[in-house]
Each structure stands twice: as structure tokens, then as C-alpha cells.
Amino acid sequence: MASHRKSRPTGTRVAGIRTPALATAALTSVALLSQSANATPEADGKPSLEEVEKKVDDLYRQAESATDKYNAAKEKTAKQRKRVDTLLDDVAQRTQKLNEARDQLGSYASAQYRTGVAAPDTATFLLADTPQDYFDQAQLMDRMTGRQKVAVDDYVTQQSETMKKRQEATESLETLTESQGDLKTAKATVQRKLADARELMSRLTAEEKARLAAIEREQREEAARKADELARQQAARQQAQEEAARQQEGGSSSGPSGSGSSTSTVPADSSYATKADKALAFARAQIGKPYVWGAVGPGSYDCSGLTQAAWKAAGVDLPRTTYDQVDAGTTVPLSQAQPGDLVFFYDDVTHVGIYIGNGMMIHAPKPGTYVREESIFYDGESAVHSVVRPA
């Protein structure tokens, strides 16, 4: 969700998740649903339905990746703009102090000139832009009073610091301009990918759209089946852990407790559960709101905008982008996922949802859809990248 963007985190994929080709389920479904669907383009050069589906999915994925670049560029631009404003304010204040120091030197020089205490070249020194050039002239410094020397030193210091801050402001403005360019590029990329996807979908006939809808239904059914399977595994694991705990309390130090020691369990303490409940309550309240790329609420969200807002409601600050959020916690096995954990998708970590239990999550899927509950296997088992406990 840029040239400025750091490399995608490779991370460690969830243990036990297979990596078949992502398109296998879709291609199989097409073959079952329509004998006329072929994997090669039609005779008239028109792409087959499965090719259109794959291309549209790829475009949405690319748009989501570009959205992350946009979000990162937007965040960087906002920070840089704040820094530039701060530096410009500082420069203005220092310039005022510099002018005040210059005025004081001018008053000294004028007084000395009128009384004849100082020679004309002393006045030239005091009113010069760079009086420090004369510091090595010991005979001139000897004619100065202590107050005059302090005034000159203050002027030189103010001049040096002001010049330094002006240079910092100039460099920050250049960086801001670069960030704004990255922001514009990322925005154009997202818009282009989405337009291409809409164009491909608009070319489908009514019959093709119906077949595509049937494929998607079958994929949802398979995803739901996988979610149920994970829910059963997690329930069995929980039951085994509770049984082992009861036996330990009863004085048993062998049996199930010994066999269970081979599997590491990442605990989720009560404080985490409390925060997770708040995050989930917020996420559920957003169900039905539209996905909009780059949005952070309250009326619409992109995927990482939703997870960031949900955990913020629980008092936990997450980074803005998926590839930063994936590093903002403890990675846990999928089998040990707890409600509130973040589930990340794809090798380039371009999508995220918030786990609600039983193999399900709440997420903002893609443009044209709404925040909803869905199986974490919505795009196949191989799409799951990792699970992170953020607090």
C-alpha cells in the first residue's frame, strides 16, 4: 500500500503453508464450469475468461502495491512539510535576532563616529556584512570596549547560525519537492492500474460475467472450508493445552505435558486480549464502508488504513503501510493466531487484514468492494504470508 520505498520485506512465511500456483483454483473452476473455456486465447484474438480474471487480479495487486507507495510518499511528504515549516520559522526568528544585532552595532558605530572616538574605518568594520574578517586586526580590537566586543560576537554568532538554518531549509525544500514527485507518480500508477482493470471487466459479456461470478463463488466456498479446517485445528490445540494444564495442576508431570513441549506456543496475555477486543470492535463497526485507496477513515479505508485505525482505537500506534506494519510486532504461527492479530498476504506483503478467529478476518479487500468479514484463505492458502501480534 517508490523510489523512496524501501525493499519489500521477505520475512518468514507461515510454517506449513504450501505454495502452489495462485491461478490453479481459478483455472480448475473455469474448466469445470464451462467446457468452452480454454486456457489459450480465442481464435479471434480475444483473451479467454481465465486470462482476463488473472490479468484483473494482477492489476488489482499492482494497484495495491502502488497504493502502499502512495501511502509511504504521502506520509513522508507530510513529515517533510512539517520540518520545512519548522525550519522556516526558525530562520525567520534568527533573521530577526540578526537584524537586532546589526542595529545595535550600527548604533555603536554612529555614536563613535559622531564623538570622534573611532576612526571612519571602524564604522566600516562595524557595519560590514562580515565583520569577523577584521578580527585579526589587534589594533582595532584594542579600541573597542567590552560591550562592543560582546555585540560583535553576538552578531557573528547569529549570522553563522542563520546561514546554517537557511541551508537546512533549502535542502529540506528540495527533499519535499522530490517527495511530492514520488507522491504524484504513485497516484498516477494506482489510477492507471485501476482504469486498466475496469476496462478489462467492461469488455466481458453477460455470460462471461456470470461464469466469473460462479468461479468466485466456488473460490469463496473453498476458502470457507479452509477456514473451518483451521478453526477445528485451533480448537483441538486449545483443548489439548487446557487438558495438559489440568493434568499438571493434578500433579501429573508426564503424558500430554511432555508431548506438548515439542511445540512452541506464543502466549497472548490478558492485556493483549483486552486491546484486541477494542481493535476488533472498531473494525466491526467499519463493515460496509467502501475500500478507497489511500484512505484512513472515517468514511472509507484501504487495507492498512483499516488495521492502523482499528489498533489506534485500542491505544496502539501502527505504521501506515503494510510493509512497515509487518515489522510492528511479534510473528506467530498461523496455528496460534489470536483474535486481533494481523494477517499479511503475498510475498511482497501488499495486503493485510485483522484476524477475528475461526480462520476469518475483517479487511478492506480492493477497489469496488467494502470492508467485510472473510476467510483468510480468500485468495488461496499460498497467499498467506505471515501473522503478526502487534501489541
XYZ file of C-alpha atoms in Angstrom:
391
model
C 0.000 0.000 0.000
C 8.718 4.381 -4.523
C 11.844 5.311 -5.482
C 11.808 6.231 -1.828
C 10.288 2.949 -0.863
C 12.455 0.503 0.956
C 12.807 -3.049 -0.328
C 9.919 -5.348 0.311
C 10.410 -7.428 3.457
C 10.902 -11.050 2.583
C 10.118 -12.244 6.092
C 9.425 -15.842 7.016
C 6.314 -17.330 5.534
C 3.840 -19.031 7.821
C 5.002 -22.535 8.607
C 3.068 -25.273 6.872
C 1.556 -23.130 4.141
C 2.004 -24.631 0.718
C 2.906 -22.595 -2.314
C 1.004 -23.901 -5.335
C 0.453 -21.581 -8.277
C -2.107 -18.924 -7.338
C -4.113 -19.399 -10.505
C -4.677 -23.179 -10.114
C -8.050 -22.942 -8.379
C -9.377 -20.399 -10.823
C -8.283 -22.391 -13.869
C -9.766 -25.601 -12.475
C -13.054 -23.846 -11.761
C -13.265 -22.470 -15.278
C -12.748 -25.918 -16.723
C -15.498 -27.387 -14.543
C -17.985 -24.611 -15.110
C -17.644 -24.264 -18.850
C -16.468 -26.769 -21.403
C -15.949 -23.932 -23.810
C -13.382 -22.146 -21.583
C -9.847 -22.646 -22.868
C -6.525 -21.586 -21.430
C -5.467 -20.124 -24.740
C -6.824 -17.013 -26.464
C -9.868 -17.454 -28.646
C -9.482 -17.709 -32.409
C -10.374 -14.033 -32.867
C -7.532 -13.000 -30.570
C -9.817 -12.213 -27.625
C -8.325 -13.405 -24.313
C -10.040 -16.273 -22.528
C -12.028 -15.705 -19.358
C -9.349 -17.128 -17.114
C -6.771 -14.878 -18.736
C -8.978 -11.855 -18.098
C -9.518 -12.925 -14.486
C -5.793 -13.395 -13.911
C -4.984 -10.068 -15.555
C -7.593 -8.225 -13.475
C -6.309 -9.842 -10.270
C -2.756 -8.897 -11.215
C -3.803 -5.311 -11.886
C -5.538 -5.061 -8.508
C -2.428 -6.471 -6.820
C -0.239 -3.966 -8.649
C -2.626 -1.171 -7.697
C -2.432 -2.251 -4.056
C 1.361 -2.230 -4.225
C 1.262 1.240 -5.793
C -1.148 2.310 -3.045
C 1.467 1.359 -0.448
C 3.981 3.504 -2.318
C 1.453 6.343 -2.370
C 0.801 5.992 1.363
C 4.530 5.995 2.146
C 5.140 9.016 -0.091
C 2.208 10.854 1.453
C 3.480 10.171 4.967
C 7.000 11.250 4.022
C 5.699 14.407 2.352
C 3.690 15.369 5.430
C 6.719 14.897 7.714
C 8.986 16.808 5.364
C 6.495 19.657 5.026
C 6.340 19.935 8.822
C 10.139 20.035 9.022
C 10.341 22.716 6.334
C 7.758 24.856 8.138
C 9.685 24.491 11.399
C 12.972 25.440 9.734
C 11.452 28.458 8.003
C 10.016 29.671 11.313
C 13.435 29.218 12.907
C 15.122 31.131 10.078
C 12.634 33.984 10.482
C 13.332 34.202 14.216
C 17.097 34.077 13.710
C 16.904 36.731 10.991
C 15.082 38.997 13.426
C 17.801 38.468 16.037
C 20.451 39.108 13.375
C 18.806 42.384 12.425
C 18.628 43.409 16.067
C 22.350 42.646 16.494
C 23.132 44.613 13.337
C 21.099 47.582 14.608
C 22.998 47.555 17.893
C 26.327 47.546 16.072
C 25.108 50.391 13.907
C 24.209 52.477 16.939
C 27.672 51.915 18.425
C 29.363 52.889 15.192
C 27.236 56.019 14.746
C 27.928 57.167 18.299
C 31.647 56.635 17.929
C 31.751 58.445 14.611
C 29.865 61.453 15.966
C 32.144 61.768 19.004
C 35.300 61.071 17.041
C 36.232 58.198 19.345
C 36.548 55.784 16.462
C 38.091 56.234 13.063
C 35.874 56.036 9.941
C 37.262 52.625 9.076
C 35.983 51.373 12.445
C 32.465 52.310 11.414
C 33.038 50.458 8.156
C 34.062 47.412 10.165
C 31.052 47.555 12.444
C 28.582 47.947 9.592
C 30.180 45.375 7.319
C 28.328 42.191 6.386
C 31.257 40.085 7.631
C 32.961 41.932 10.479
C 34.730 38.753 11.500
C 37.117 39.420 8.604
C 38.676 42.176 10.739
C 39.064 40.166 13.939
C 42.757 39.579 13.406
C 43.404 43.329 13.395
C 44.504 43.615 17.014
C 44.890 47.385 16.902
C 41.176 47.732 16.043
C 40.021 45.325 18.709
C 42.072 47.225 21.296
C 39.967 50.334 20.648
C 36.720 48.511 21.371
C 35.007 48.477 24.737
C 33.893 45.221 26.357
C 30.239 45.816 25.429
C 31.115 46.431 21.824
C 33.069 43.175 21.617
C 30.105 41.245 23.046
C 27.812 42.882 20.499
C 30.116 41.936 17.624
C 30.457 38.355 18.873
C 26.672 38.069 19.135
C 26.235 39.392 15.612
C 28.762 36.948 14.166
C 27.146 34.021 16.001
C 23.653 34.976 14.832
C 24.872 35.398 11.264
C 26.542 31.955 11.217
C 23.547 30.141 12.732
C 21.109 31.896 10.422
C 23.108 30.913 7.331
C 23.244 27.305 8.560
C 19.470 27.138 9.107
C 18.810 28.706 5.720
C 20.887 25.964 4.098
C 18.978 23.271 6.012
C 15.684 24.802 4.895
C 16.850 24.849 1.272
C 17.840 21.177 1.410
C 14.555 20.243 3.093
C 12.594 22.076 0.408
C 14.448 20.070 -2.248
C 13.594 16.812 -0.444
C 9.970 17.909 -0.137
C 9.819 18.566 -3.872
C 11.198 15.064 -4.517
C 8.654 13.505 -2.144
C 5.836 15.378 -3.856
C 7.055 13.998 -7.190
C 7.020 10.448 -5.791
C 3.514 11.046 -4.471
C 2.286 12.205 -7.859
C 3.889 9.231 -9.623
C 2.411 6.685 -7.196
C -1.042 8.243 -7.521
C -0.895 8.113 -11.312
C 0.209 4.463 -11.188
C -2.718 3.469 -8.972
C -5.203 5.282 -11.175
C -3.788 3.698 -14.318
C -3.877 0.145 -12.935
C -7.457 0.550 -11.725
C -8.537 2.027 -15.048
C -6.969 -0.925 -16.890
C -8.801 -3.383 -14.625
C -12.144 -1.635 -15.170
C -11.541 -1.626 -18.912
C -10.922 -5.378 -18.977
C -14.029 -6.096 -16.928
C -16.166 -3.861 -19.133
C -15.330 -5.990 -22.163
C -16.838 -9.155 -20.657
C -20.186 -10.313 -21.977
C -23.094 -11.012 -19.643
C -22.446 -14.739 -19.991
C -18.754 -14.315 -19.150
C -19.588 -12.198 -16.103
C -21.974 -14.912 -14.913
C -19.294 -17.574 -15.334
C -16.797 -15.392 -13.493
C -19.260 -14.916 -10.637
C -19.655 -18.697 -10.433
C -15.874 -19.109 -10.220
C -15.712 -16.574 -7.402
C -18.497 -18.371 -5.514
C -16.600 -21.624 -5.741
C -13.430 -19.932 -4.529
C -15.321 -18.468 -1.541
C -16.705 -21.890 -0.683
C -13.211 -23.398 -0.773
C -11.892 -20.530 1.367
C -14.690 -21.106 3.895
C -13.860 -24.806 4.021
C -10.208 -23.991 4.734
C -11.241 -21.544 7.451
C -13.408 -24.223 9.118
C -10.488 -26.643 8.978
C -8.176 -24.130 10.662
C -10.831 -23.383 13.291
C -11.073 -27.094 14.154
C -7.292 -27.378 14.413
C -7.088 -24.351 16.703
C -9.943 -25.641 18.875
C -8.267 -29.031 19.211
C -4.987 -27.365 20.110
C -6.671 -25.213 22.733
C -8.434 -28.224 24.213
C -5.165 -30.170 24.389
C -3.420 -27.272 26.129
C -6.238 -26.953 28.680
C -6.152 -30.701 29.339
C -2.375 -30.585 29.812
C -2.749 -27.690 32.239
C -5.345 -29.609 34.268
C -3.096 -32.647 34.474
C -0.170 -30.527 35.628
C -2.314 -28.982 38.326
C -3.262 -32.505 39.383
C 0.388 -33.430 39.872
C 0.981 -35.172 36.560
C 4.381 -34.343 35.083
C 4.296 -36.782 32.157
C 1.993 -37.756 29.360
C 0.404 -34.914 27.390
C 2.563 -32.211 29.046
C 5.718 -33.948 27.862
C 4.471 -34.477 24.322
C 3.258 -30.908 24.072
C 6.688 -29.477 24.835
C 7.812 -30.008 21.234
C 5.539 -27.224 20.001
C 6.378 -23.654 20.943
C 3.391 -21.542 21.899
C 3.416 -17.752 21.712
C 1.227 -16.553 24.582
C -1.320 -13.769 24.275
C -1.749 -12.266 27.735
C -4.934 -10.769 29.123
C -3.841 -7.219 28.384
C -3.412 -8.135 24.726
C -6.874 -9.714 24.649
C -8.361 -6.516 26.094
C -6.673 -4.367 23.439
C -7.593 -6.829 20.696
C -11.257 -6.679 21.724
C -11.194 -2.893 21.293
C -9.483 -3.155 17.910
C -11.990 -5.754 16.708
C -14.953 -3.734 17.954
C -13.713 -0.790 15.906
C -13.092 -2.957 12.823
C -16.580 -4.494 13.010
C -18.107 -1.017 13.173
C -16.454 -0.238 9.802
C -18.008 -3.191 7.967
C -19.851 -1.979 4.887
C -17.678 1.089 4.333
C -16.021 1.285 0.889
C -12.441 0.489 0.030
C -10.716 3.629 -1.245
C -7.004 3.546 -1.966
C -5.019 5.799 0.359
C -7.968 6.231 2.766
C -7.609 6.045 6.557
C -11.239 6.692 7.542
C -13.608 7.509 8.887
C -15.801 7.069 5.800
C -13.575 4.724 3.807
C -10.342 2.728 4.135
C -7.653 0.875 2.313
C -6.355 -2.335 3.895
C -3.551 -0.925 6.056
C -5.584 2.193 6.820
C -8.230 -0.038 8.415
C -5.795 -2.053 10.538
C -3.976 1.109 11.617
C -7.245 2.799 12.653
C -8.511 -0.336 14.445
C -5.432 -0.696 16.605
C -5.253 3.041 17.214
C -8.712 2.704 18.791
C -7.058 0.229 21.178
C -4.272 2.675 22.028
C -1.625 1.100 19.785
C 0.069 3.144 17.056
C 0.884 1.138 13.929
C 2.864 2.390 10.920
C 0.909 3.434 7.840
C 1.970 0.837 5.268
C 1.704 -2.954 5.164
C 5.443 -3.454 4.756
C 6.057 -1.427 7.913
C 3.180 -2.969 9.869
C 4.574 -6.464 9.249
C 7.575 -5.498 11.399
C 5.491 -3.853 14.142
C 5.037 -6.856 16.409
C 5.807 -10.498 17.085
C 5.432 -13.042 14.281
C 3.389 -16.090 15.344
C 2.494 -19.342 13.580
C -0.843 -19.364 11.773
C -1.953 -22.239 14.001
C -1.552 -19.938 17.023
C -3.268 -16.877 15.540
C -5.386 -14.990 18.089
C -8.215 -12.509 17.504
C -6.659 -9.106 16.843
C -3.529 -10.454 15.133
C -2.630 -9.018 11.732
C -2.637 -11.412 8.782
C -0.416 -10.402 5.857
C -0.646 -11.638 2.293
C 1.583 -12.242 -0.733
C 5.345 -12.376 -0.998
C 5.573 -8.599 -1.400
C 3.341 -8.027 1.678
C 0.799 -5.844 -0.128
C -2.343 -6.744 1.818
C -3.362 -7.086 5.465
C -6.449 -7.974 7.488
C -7.248 -8.274 11.205
C -7.900 -11.814 12.455
C -11.193 -12.424 14.295
C -10.816 -16.162 14.956
C -12.014 -19.384 13.310
C -9.965 -18.735 10.160
C -11.786 -15.456 9.483
C -10.709 -11.826 9.305
C -12.045 -8.314 8.719
C -10.357 -6.473 5.859
C -10.792 -3.889 3.125
C -10.264 -6.137 0.084
C -9.825 -4.000 -3.056
C -11.363 -1.166 -5.093
C -15.038 -1.683 -5.788
C -15.580 -3.655 -2.584
C -16.448 -2.878 1.022
C -14.954 -3.668 4.418
C -16.159 -7.168 5.267
C -15.579 -10.401 7.133
C -13.937 -13.065 5.007
C -11.867 -16.229 5.200
C -8.125 -15.607 5.455
C -7.874 -18.113 2.589
C -9.905 -15.868 0.287
C -7.112 -15.906 -2.302
C -5.836 -19.389 -1.609
C -3.721 -20.909 1.132
C -0.477 -19.900 -0.558
C -1.404 -16.199 -0.413
C -0.972 -16.046 3.391
C 2.443 -14.543 4.134
C 2.600 -14.226 7.932
C 0.729 -13.470 11.144
C 1.901 -10.663 13.458
C 0.805 -9.861 17.018
C 1.065 -6.057 17.205
C 0.911 -5.432 20.946
